[in-house]
C-alpha cells in the first residue's frame, strides 16, 4: 500500500511539480541537441580530425626517427660528413639513374 501521509502543502507540491517539469524540459532540450544531425556530424568530424592528428603525429615521429638514423649513418659524432659512406651511395644512385635513363631511351627508340 502507498503511504498517503503526505505532509506537504499544495503550494509545496505545486513547486515540486514545477521544478520537475523544468528539469525534464532541460533534459529533453539536452537530448534534442545531442541527437540533432549537426551535432552528430560535428562530433564525427571532431573524432576524424583527432584520429588524423594522432596518426600524423605518429608518422612525424617515425619519419623523424628514420631521418635521424640515416643522418647518424652518414655523419660522425661532430656532424661532419662521412665520405667513406656517402661516396659509394652517391655512385650507386648515379648508376641507377643512368640505367633508368638508358631504359627509357631504349623504349622510345
mmCIF file of the C-alpha atoms, coordinates in Angstrom:
data_MODEL
# 
_entry.id   MODEL 
# 
loop_
_atom_site.group_PDB 
_atom_site.id 
_atom_site.type_symbol 
_atom_site.label_atom_id 
_atom_site.label_alt_id 
_atom_site.label_comp_id 
_atom_site.label_asym_id 
_atom_site.label_entity_id 
_atom_site.label_seq_id 
_atom_site.pdbx_PDB_ins_code 
_atom_site.Cartn_x 
_atom_site.Cartn_y 
_atom_site.Cartn_z 
_atom_site.occupancy 
_atom_site.B_iso_or_equiv 
_atom_site.pdbx_formal_charge 
_atom_site.auth_seq_id 
_atom_site.auth_comp_id 
_atom_site.auth_asym_id 
_atom_site.auth_atom_id 
_atom_site.pdbx_PDB_model_num 
ATOM 1   C CA . UNK A 1 1   ? 0.000  0.000  0.000   1.00 0.00 ? 1   UNK A CA 1 
ATOM 2   C CA . UNK A 1 2   ? 1.074  3.536  -0.743  1.00 0.00 ? 2   UNK A CA 1 
ATOM 3   C CA . UNK A 1 3   ? 1.854  5.942  2.027   1.00 0.00 ? 3   UNK A CA 1 
ATOM 4   C CA . UNK A 1 4   ? -0.847 8.637  1.985   1.00 0.00 ? 4   UNK A CA 1 
ATOM 5   C CA . UNK A 1 5   ? 0.573  10.695 4.841   1.00 0.00 ? 5   UNK A CA 1 
ATOM 6   C CA . UNK A 1 6   ? 1.981  13.478 2.664   1.00 0.00 ? 6   UNK A CA 1 
ATOM 7   C CA . UNK A 1 7   ? 2.556  16.455 4.941   1.00 0.00 ? 7   UNK A CA 1 
ATOM 8   C CA . UNK A 1 8   ? 3.433  18.878 2.139   1.00 0.00 ? 8   UNK A CA 1 
ATOM 9   C CA . UNK A 1 9   ? 1.161  21.772 1.423   1.00 0.00 ? 9   UNK A CA 1 
ATOM 10  C CA . UNK A 1 10  ? -0.452 22.165 -2.004  1.00 0.00 ? 10  UNK A CA 1 
ATOM 11  C CA . UNK A 1 11  ? 1.941  25.038 -2.696  1.00 0.00 ? 11  UNK A CA 1 
ATOM 12  C CA . UNK A 1 12  ? 4.955  22.809 -1.934  1.00 0.00 ? 12  UNK A CA 1 
ATOM 13  C CA . UNK A 1 13  ? 3.565  20.050 -4.156  1.00 0.00 ? 13  UNK A CA 1 
ATOM 14  C CA . UNK A 1 14  ? 2.989  22.566 -6.939  1.00 0.00 ? 14  UNK A CA 1 
ATOM 15  C CA . UNK A 1 15  ? 6.553  23.903 -6.532  1.00 0.00 ? 15  UNK A CA 1 
ATOM 16  C CA . UNK A 1 16  ? 7.934  20.347 -6.719  1.00 0.00 ? 16  UNK A CA 1 
ATOM 17  C CA . UNK A 1 17  ? 5.943  19.705 -9.902  1.00 0.00 ? 17  UNK A CA 1 
ATOM 18  C CA . UNK A 1 18  ? 7.245  22.938 -11.453 1.00 0.00 ? 18  UNK A CA 1 
ATOM 19  C CA . UNK A 1 19  ? 10.839 22.030 -10.528 1.00 0.00 ? 19  UNK A CA 1 
ATOM 20  C CA . UNK A 1 20  ? 10.471 18.551 -12.020 1.00 0.00 ? 20  UNK A CA 1 
ATOM 21  C CA . UNK A 1 21  ? 8.943  19.992 -15.193 1.00 0.00 ? 21  UNK A CA 1 
ATOM 22  C CA . UNK A 1 22  ? 11.872 22.407 -15.521 1.00 0.00 ? 22  UNK A CA 1 
ATOM 23  C CA . UNK A 1 23  ? 14.362 19.573 -15.002 1.00 0.00 ? 23  UNK A CA 1 
ATOM 24  C CA . UNK A 1 24  ? 12.520 17.406 -17.523 1.00 0.00 ? 24  UNK A CA 1 
ATOM 25  C CA . UNK A 1 25  ? 12.411 20.246 -20.076 1.00 0.00 ? 25  UNK A CA 1 
ATOM 26  C CA . UNK A 1 26  ? 16.152 20.828 -19.631 1.00 0.00 ? 26  UNK A CA 1 
ATOM 27  C CA . UNK A 1 27  ? 16.838 17.106 -20.076 1.00 0.00 ? 27  UNK A CA 1 
ATOM 28  C CA . UNK A 1 28  ? 14.700 16.968 -23.224 1.00 0.00 ? 28  UNK A CA 1 
ATOM 29  C CA . UNK A 1 29  ? 16.462 20.017 -24.642 1.00 0.00 ? 29  UNK A CA 1 
ATOM 30  C CA . UNK A 1 30  ? 19.828 18.394 -23.957 1.00 0.00 ? 30  UNK A CA 1 
ATOM 31  C CA . UNK A 1 31  ? 18.705 15.164 -25.668 1.00 0.00 ? 31  UNK A CA 1 
ATOM 32  C CA . UNK A 1 32  ? 17.445 17.195 -28.615 1.00 0.00 ? 32  UNK A CA 1 
ATOM 33  C CA . UNK A 1 33  ? 20.834 18.861 -29.003 1.00 0.00 ? 33  UNK A CA 1 
ATOM 34  C CA . UNK A 1 34  ? 22.678 15.530 -28.741 1.00 0.00 ? 34  UNK A CA 1 
ATOM 35  C CA . UNK A 1 35  ? 20.603 13.814 -31.449 1.00 0.00 ? 35  UNK A CA 1 
ATOM 36  C CA . UNK A 1 36  ? 20.478 16.806 -33.788 1.00 0.00 ? 36  UNK A CA 1 
ATOM 37  C CA . UNK A 1 37  ? 22.137 15.947 -37.135 1.00 0.00 ? 37  UNK A CA 1 
ATOM 38  C CA . UNK A 1 38  ? 24.502 18.926 -36.931 1.00 0.00 ? 38  UNK A CA 1 
ATOM 39  C CA . UNK A 1 39  ? 25.709 17.768 -33.515 1.00 0.00 ? 39  UNK A CA 1 
ATOM 40  C CA . UNK A 1 40  ? 26.207 14.199 -34.744 1.00 0.00 ? 40  UNK A CA 1 
ATOM 41  C CA . UNK A 1 41  ? 28.124 15.401 -37.820 1.00 0.00 ? 41  UNK A CA 1 
ATOM 42  C CA . UNK A 1 42  ? 30.207 17.776 -35.703 1.00 0.00 ? 42  UNK A CA 1 
ATOM 43  C CA . UNK A 1 43  ? 31.086 15.002 -33.257 1.00 0.00 ? 43  UNK A CA 1 
ATOM 44  C CA . UNK A 1 44  ? 32.014 12.686 -36.126 1.00 0.00 ? 44  UNK A CA 1 
ATOM 45  C CA . UNK A 1 45  ? 34.197 15.375 -37.724 1.00 0.00 ? 45  UNK A CA 1 
ATOM 46  C CA . UNK A 1 46  ? 35.930 16.049 -34.420 1.00 0.00 ? 46  UNK A CA 1 
ATOM 47  C CA . UNK A 1 47  ? 36.640 12.341 -33.968 1.00 0.00 ? 47  UNK A CA 1 
ATOM 48  C CA . UNK A 1 48  ? 38.056 12.029 -37.503 1.00 0.00 ? 48  UNK A CA 1 
ATOM 49  C CA . UNK A 1 49  ? 40.243 15.116 -37.028 1.00 0.00 ? 49  UNK A CA 1 
ATOM 50  C CA . UNK A 1 50  ? 41.502 13.735 -33.729 1.00 0.00 ? 50  UNK A CA 1 
ATOM 51  C CA . UNK A 1 51  ? 42.343 10.379 -35.324 1.00 0.00 ? 51  UNK A CA 1 
ATOM 52  C CA . UNK A 1 52  ? 44.119 12.091 -38.226 1.00 0.00 ? 52  UNK A CA 1 
ATOM 53  C CA . UNK A 1 53  ? 46.097 14.316 -35.851 1.00 0.00 ? 53  UNK A CA 1 
ATOM 54  C CA . UNK A 1 54  ? 47.102 11.257 -33.825 1.00 0.00 ? 54  UNK A CA 1 
ATOM 55  C CA . UNK A 1 55  ? 48.135 9.340  -36.964 1.00 0.00 ? 55  UNK A CA 1 
ATOM 56  C CA . UNK A 1 56  ? 50.071 12.299 -38.369 1.00 0.00 ? 56  UNK A CA 1 
ATOM 57  C CA . UNK A 1 57  ? 51.823 12.765 -35.055 1.00 0.00 ? 57  UNK A CA 1 
ATOM 58  C CA . UNK A 1 58  ? 52.914 9.130  -35.009 1.00 0.00 ? 58  UNK A CA 1 
ATOM 59  C CA . UNK A 1 59  ? 54.018 9.367  -38.657 1.00 0.00 ? 59  UNK A CA 1 
ATOM 60  C CA . UNK A 1 60  ? 56.032 12.506 -37.899 1.00 0.00 ? 60  UNK A CA 1 
ATOM 61  C CA . UNK A 1 61  ? 57.796 10.792 -35.023 1.00 0.00 ? 61  UNK A CA 1 
ATOM 62  C CA . UNK A 1 62  ? 58.557 7.777  -37.214 1.00 0.00 ? 62  UNK A CA 1 
ATOM 63  C CA . UNK A 1 63  ? 59.911 9.867  -40.082 1.00 0.00 ? 63  UNK A CA 1 
ATOM 64  C CA . UNK A 1 64  ? 61.936 11.995 -37.693 1.00 0.00 ? 64  UNK A CA 1 
ATOM 65  C CA . UNK A 1 65  ? 63.453 8.864  -36.175 1.00 0.00 ? 65  UNK A CA 1 
ATOM 66  C CA . UNK A 1 66  ? 64.266 7.456  -39.645 1.00 0.00 ? 66  UNK A CA 1 
ATOM 67  C CA . UNK A 1 67  ? 65.911 10.723 -40.726 1.00 0.00 ? 67  UNK A CA 1 
ATOM 68  C CA . UNK A 1 68  ? 67.959 10.782 -37.523 1.00 0.00 ? 68  UNK A CA 1 
ATOM 69  C CA . UNK A 1 69  ? 69.059 7.185  -38.111 1.00 0.00 ? 69  UNK A CA 1 
ATOM 70  C CA . UNK A 1 70  ? 70.116 7.944  -41.689 1.00 0.00 ? 70  UNK A CA 1 
ATOM 71  C CA . UNK A 1 71  ? 71.882 11.131 -40.633 1.00 0.00 ? 71  UNK A CA 1 
ATOM 72  C CA . UNK A 1 72  ? 73.760 9.182  -37.963 1.00 0.00 ? 72  UNK A CA 1 
ATOM 73  C CA . UNK A 1 73  ? 74.993 6.715  -40.595 1.00 0.00 ? 73  UNK A CA 1 
ATOM 74  C CA . UNK A 1 74  ? 76.348 9.457  -42.868 1.00 0.00 ? 74  UNK A CA 1 
ATOM 75  C CA . UNK A 1 75  ? 77.811 11.856 -40.295 1.00 0.00 ? 75  UNK A CA 1 
ATOM 76  C CA . UNK A 1 76  ? 80.242 11.405 -37.437 1.00 0.00 ? 76  UNK A CA 1 
ATOM 77  C CA . UNK A 1 77  ? 79.740 12.485 -33.815 1.00 0.00 ? 77  UNK A CA 1 
ATOM 78  C CA . UNK A 1 78  ? 80.680 16.103 -34.614 1.00 0.00 ? 78  UNK A CA 1 
ATOM 79  C CA . UNK A 1 79  ? 78.268 16.248 -37.550 1.00 0.00 ? 79  UNK A CA 1 
ATOM 80  C CA . UNK A 1 80  ? 80.933 16.119 -40.249 1.00 0.00 ? 80  UNK A CA 1 
ATOM 81  C CA . UNK A 1 81  ? 80.043 14.043 -43.332 1.00 0.00 ? 81  UNK A CA 1 
ATOM 82  C CA . UNK A 1 82  ? 81.490 10.514 -43.575 1.00 0.00 ? 82  UNK A CA 1 
ATOM 83  C CA . UNK A 1 83  ? 82.780 10.483 -47.135 1.00 0.00 ? 83  UNK A CA 1 
ATOM 84  C CA . UNK A 1 84  ? 83.613 6.763  -46.940 1.00 0.00 ? 84  UNK A CA 1 
ATOM 85  C CA . UNK A 1 85  ? 79.851 6.117  -46.681 1.00 0.00 ? 85  UNK A CA 1 
ATOM 86  C CA . UNK A 1 86  ? 78.490 8.965  -48.817 1.00 0.00 ? 86  UNK A CA 1 
ATOM 87  C CA . UNK A 1 87  ? 80.616 8.378  -51.945 1.00 0.00 ? 87  UNK A CA 1 
ATOM 88  C CA . UNK A 1 88  ? 79.570 4.712  -52.504 1.00 0.00 ? 88  UNK A CA 1 
ATOM 89  C CA . UNK A 1 89  ? 75.886 5.559  -52.008 1.00 0.00 ? 89  UNK A CA 1 
ATOM 90  C CA . UNK A 1 90  ? 76.173 8.510  -54.403 1.00 0.00 ? 90  UNK A CA 1 
ATOM 91  C CA . UNK A 1 91  ? 77.860 6.311  -57.020 1.00 0.00 ? 91  UNK A CA 1 
ATOM 92  C CA . UNK A 1 92  ? 75.127 3.691  -56.738 1.00 0.00 ? 92  UNK A CA 1 
ATOM 93  C CA . UNK A 1 93  ? 72.462 6.397  -57.068 1.00 0.00 ? 93  UNK A CA 1 
ATOM 94  C CA . UNK A 1 94  ? 74.151 7.854  -60.168 1.00 0.00 ? 94  UNK A CA 1 
ATOM 95  C CA . UNK A 1 95  ? 74.419 4.367  -61.646 1.00 0.00 ? 95  UNK A CA 1 
ATOM 96  C CA . UNK A 1 96  ? 70.728 3.653  -61.056 1.00 0.00 ? 96  UNK A CA 1 
ATOM 97  C CA . UNK A 1 97  ? 69.711 6.957  -62.619 1.00 0.00 ? 97  UNK A CA 1 
ATOM 98  C CA . UNK A 1 98  ? 71.926 6.162  -65.622 1.00 0.00 ? 98  UNK A CA 1 
ATOM 99  C CA . UNK A 1 99  ? 70.349 2.717  -66.019 1.00 0.00 ? 99  UNK A CA 1 
ATOM 100 C CA . UNK A 1 100 ? 66.864 4.193  -65.806 1.00 0.00 ? 100 UNK A CA 1 
ATOM 101 C CA . UNK A 1 101 ? 67.771 6.802  -68.413 1.00 0.00 ? 101 UNK A CA 1 
ATOM 102 C CA . UNK A 1 102 ? 69.117 4.104  -70.757 1.00 0.00 ? 102 UNK A CA 1 
ATOM 103 C CA . UNK A 1 103 ? 65.996 2.006  -70.237 1.00 0.00 ? 103 UNK A CA 1 
ATOM 104 C CA . UNK A 1 104 ? 63.649 4.842  -71.153 1.00 0.00 ? 104 UNK A CA 1 
ATOM 105 C CA . UNK A 1 105 ? 65.806 5.713  -74.169 1.00 0.00 ? 105 UNK A CA 1 
ATOM 106 C CA . UNK A 1 106 ? 65.609 2.161  -75.487 1.00 0.00 ? 106 UNK A CA 1 
ATOM 107 C CA . UNK A 1 107 ? 61.820 2.070  -75.093 1.00 0.00 ? 107 UNK A CA 1 
ATOM 108 C CA . UNK A 1 108 ? 61.392 5.288  -77.068 1.00 0.00 ? 108 UNK A CA 1 
ATOM 109 C CA . UNK A 1 109 ? 63.867 4.314  -79.818 1.00 0.00 ? 109 UNK A CA 1 
# 
